[in-house]
mmCIF file of C-alpha atoms in Angstrom:
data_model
loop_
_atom_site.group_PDB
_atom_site.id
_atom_site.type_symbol
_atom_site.label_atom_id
_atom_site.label_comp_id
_atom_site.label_asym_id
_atom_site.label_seq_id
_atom_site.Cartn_x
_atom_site.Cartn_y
_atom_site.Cartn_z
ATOM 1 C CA UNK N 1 -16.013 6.166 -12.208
ATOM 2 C CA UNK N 2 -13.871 4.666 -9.417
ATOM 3 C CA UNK N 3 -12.792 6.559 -6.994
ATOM 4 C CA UNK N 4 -12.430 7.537 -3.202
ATOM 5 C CA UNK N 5 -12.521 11.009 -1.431
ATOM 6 C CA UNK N 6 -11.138 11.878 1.505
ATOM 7 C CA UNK N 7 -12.813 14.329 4.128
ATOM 8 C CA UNK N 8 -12.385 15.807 7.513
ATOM 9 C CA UNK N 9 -9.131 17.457 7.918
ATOM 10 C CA UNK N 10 -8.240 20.159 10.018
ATOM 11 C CA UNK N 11 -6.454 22.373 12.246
ATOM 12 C CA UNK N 12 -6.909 20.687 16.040
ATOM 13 C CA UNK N 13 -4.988 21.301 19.293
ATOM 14 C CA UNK N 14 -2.837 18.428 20.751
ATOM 15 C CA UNK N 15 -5.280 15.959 22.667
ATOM 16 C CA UNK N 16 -7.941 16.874 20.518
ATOM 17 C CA UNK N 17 -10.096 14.350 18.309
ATOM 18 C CA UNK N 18 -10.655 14.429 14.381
ATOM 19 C CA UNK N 19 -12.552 12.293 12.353
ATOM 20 C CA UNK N 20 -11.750 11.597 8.643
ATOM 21 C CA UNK N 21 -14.179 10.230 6.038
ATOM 22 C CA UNK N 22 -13.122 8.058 3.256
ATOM 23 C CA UNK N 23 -16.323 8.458 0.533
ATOM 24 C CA UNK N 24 -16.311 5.343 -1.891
ATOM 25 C CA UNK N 25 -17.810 5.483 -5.299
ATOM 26 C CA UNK N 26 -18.084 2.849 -8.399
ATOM 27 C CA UNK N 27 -17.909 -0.207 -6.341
ATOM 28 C CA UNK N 28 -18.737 -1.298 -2.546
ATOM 29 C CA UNK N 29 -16.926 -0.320 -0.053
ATOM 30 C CA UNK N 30 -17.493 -3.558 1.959
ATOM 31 C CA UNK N 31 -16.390 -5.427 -1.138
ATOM 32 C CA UNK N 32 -12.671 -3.437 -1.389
ATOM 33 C CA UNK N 33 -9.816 -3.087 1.512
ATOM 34 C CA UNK N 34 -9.454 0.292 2.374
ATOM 35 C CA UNK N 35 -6.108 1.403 4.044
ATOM 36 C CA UNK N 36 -5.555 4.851 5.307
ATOM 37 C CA UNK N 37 -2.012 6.289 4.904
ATOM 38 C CA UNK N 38 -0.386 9.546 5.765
ATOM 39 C CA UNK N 39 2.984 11.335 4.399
ATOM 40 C CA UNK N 40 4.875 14.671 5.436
ATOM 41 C CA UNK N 41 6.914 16.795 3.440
ATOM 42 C CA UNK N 42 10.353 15.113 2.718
ATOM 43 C CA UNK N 43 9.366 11.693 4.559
ATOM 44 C CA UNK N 44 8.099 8.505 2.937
ATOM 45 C CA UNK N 45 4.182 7.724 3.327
ATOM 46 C CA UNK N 46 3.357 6.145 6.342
ATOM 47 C CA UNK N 47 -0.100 3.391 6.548
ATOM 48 C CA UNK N 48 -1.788 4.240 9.372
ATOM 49 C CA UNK N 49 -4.739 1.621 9.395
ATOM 50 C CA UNK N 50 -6.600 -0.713 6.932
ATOM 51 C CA UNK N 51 -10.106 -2.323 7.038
ATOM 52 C CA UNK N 52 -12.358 -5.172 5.096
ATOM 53 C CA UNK N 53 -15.463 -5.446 6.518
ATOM 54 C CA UNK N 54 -16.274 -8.281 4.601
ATOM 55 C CA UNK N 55 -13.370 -10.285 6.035
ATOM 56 C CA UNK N 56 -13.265 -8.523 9.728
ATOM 57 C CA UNK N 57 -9.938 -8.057 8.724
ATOM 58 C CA UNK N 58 -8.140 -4.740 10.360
ATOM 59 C CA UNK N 59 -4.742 -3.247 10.900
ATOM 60 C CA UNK N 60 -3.331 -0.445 12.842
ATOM 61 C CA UNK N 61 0.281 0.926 13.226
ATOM 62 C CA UNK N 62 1.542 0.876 16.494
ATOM 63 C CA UNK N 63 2.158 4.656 17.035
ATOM 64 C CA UNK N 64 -1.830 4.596 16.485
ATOM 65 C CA UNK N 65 -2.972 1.767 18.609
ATOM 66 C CA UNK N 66 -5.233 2.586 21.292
ATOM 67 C CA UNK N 67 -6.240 5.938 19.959
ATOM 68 C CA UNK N 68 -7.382 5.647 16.596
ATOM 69 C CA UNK N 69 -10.110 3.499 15.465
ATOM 70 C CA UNK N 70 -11.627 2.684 11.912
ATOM 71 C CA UNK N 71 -14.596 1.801 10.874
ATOM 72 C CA UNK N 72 -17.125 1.512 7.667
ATOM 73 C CA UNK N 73 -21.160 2.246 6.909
ATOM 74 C CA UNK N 74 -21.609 -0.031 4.306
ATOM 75 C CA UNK N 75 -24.827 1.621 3.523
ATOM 76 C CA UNK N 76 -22.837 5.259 2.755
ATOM 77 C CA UNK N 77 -20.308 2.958 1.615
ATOM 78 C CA UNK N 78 -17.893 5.116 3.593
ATOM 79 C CA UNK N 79 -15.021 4.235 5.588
ATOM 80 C CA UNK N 80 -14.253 6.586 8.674
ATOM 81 C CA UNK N 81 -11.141 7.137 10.735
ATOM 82 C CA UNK N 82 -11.903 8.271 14.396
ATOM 83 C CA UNK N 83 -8.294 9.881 15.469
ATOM 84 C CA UNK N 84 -8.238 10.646 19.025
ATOM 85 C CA UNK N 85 -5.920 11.901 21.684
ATOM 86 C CA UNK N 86 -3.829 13.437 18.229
ATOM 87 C CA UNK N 87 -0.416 14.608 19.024
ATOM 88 C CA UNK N 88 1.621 17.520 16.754
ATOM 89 C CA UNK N 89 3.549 14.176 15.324
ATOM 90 C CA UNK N 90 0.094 13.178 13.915
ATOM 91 C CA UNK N 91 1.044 16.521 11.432
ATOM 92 C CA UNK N 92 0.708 14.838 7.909
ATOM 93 C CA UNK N 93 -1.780 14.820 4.575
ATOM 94 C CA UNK N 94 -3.484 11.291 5.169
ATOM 95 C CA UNK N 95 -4.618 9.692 2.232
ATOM 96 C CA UNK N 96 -7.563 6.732 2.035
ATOM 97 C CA UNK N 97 -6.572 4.109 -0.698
ATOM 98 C CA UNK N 98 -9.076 0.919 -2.116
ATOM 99 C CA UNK N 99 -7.792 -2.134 -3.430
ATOM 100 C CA UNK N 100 -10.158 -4.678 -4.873
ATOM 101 C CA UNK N 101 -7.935 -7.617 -5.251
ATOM 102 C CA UNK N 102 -7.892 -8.998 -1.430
ATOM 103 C CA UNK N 103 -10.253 -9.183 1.538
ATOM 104 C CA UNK N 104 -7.104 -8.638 3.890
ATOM 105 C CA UNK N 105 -5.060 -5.977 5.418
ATOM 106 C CA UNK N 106 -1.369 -5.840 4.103
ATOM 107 C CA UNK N 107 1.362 -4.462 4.183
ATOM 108 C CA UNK N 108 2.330 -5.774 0.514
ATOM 109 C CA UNK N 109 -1.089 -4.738 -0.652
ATOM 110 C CA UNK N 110 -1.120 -2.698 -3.599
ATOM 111 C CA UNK N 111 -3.726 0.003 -4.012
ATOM 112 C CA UNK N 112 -5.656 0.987 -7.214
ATOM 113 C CA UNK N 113 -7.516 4.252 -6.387
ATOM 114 C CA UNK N 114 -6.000 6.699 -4.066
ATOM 115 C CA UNK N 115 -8.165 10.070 -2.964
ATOM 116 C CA UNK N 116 -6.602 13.691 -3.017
ATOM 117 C CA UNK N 117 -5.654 13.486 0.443
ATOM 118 C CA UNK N 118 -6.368 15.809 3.349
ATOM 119 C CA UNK N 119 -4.230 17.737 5.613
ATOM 120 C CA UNK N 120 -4.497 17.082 9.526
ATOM 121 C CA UNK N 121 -2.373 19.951 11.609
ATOM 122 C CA UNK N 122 -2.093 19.273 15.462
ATOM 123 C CA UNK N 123 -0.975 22.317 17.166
ATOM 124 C CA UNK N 124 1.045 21.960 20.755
#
């Protein structure tokens, strides 16, 4: 079965770090673009970041620049997403998504498997 899963949520005070895990099974991580997105109540879904490691190819949003990074171990065929310096506007459930059809980071992209998503609070 296809599927990613999303882990490392929490409850963190403003300035503080989180990291999320984005667990890939059925296929190779390296082999799909994995974006990470994140929605709050009553707002459309924001993406956050995006990475092929085949291709090199990565993307952040602006209001993440410079304070989150993302990665991927190919050999846990995981993709992680180091968020630091979080601020309360950071508030969300972010969601990891795979698409198999491109090597590259896009905005147009659509994704095939999404996880269940997990909720990141940032108190002030």
């Amino acid at each position: 079965e296809v599927q990613v899963v999303e882990s490392g949520g929490g409850l963190v005070q403003a300035g503080g770090s989180l990291r999320l895990s984005c667990a890939a099974s059925g296929f190779a991580s390296d082999g799909a673009t994995i974006g990470w997105f994140r929605q709050v109540p009553g707002k459309g879904r924001e993406r956050v970041s995006c990475i092929n490691s085949r291709s090199g190819n990565i993307y952040y949003a602006d209001f993440v620049k410079g304070r989150f990074t993302v990665s991927s171990d190919n050999a846990k065929n995981t993709v992680y997403l180091q968020m630091n310096s979080l601020k309360p506007e950071d508030t969300a459930v972010y969601y990891c998504a795979a698409t198999l059809r491109t090597f590259y980071c896009d905005a147009r992209n659509d994704y095939d498997y999404w996880g269940q998503g997990t909720q990141v609070t940032v108190s002030s």
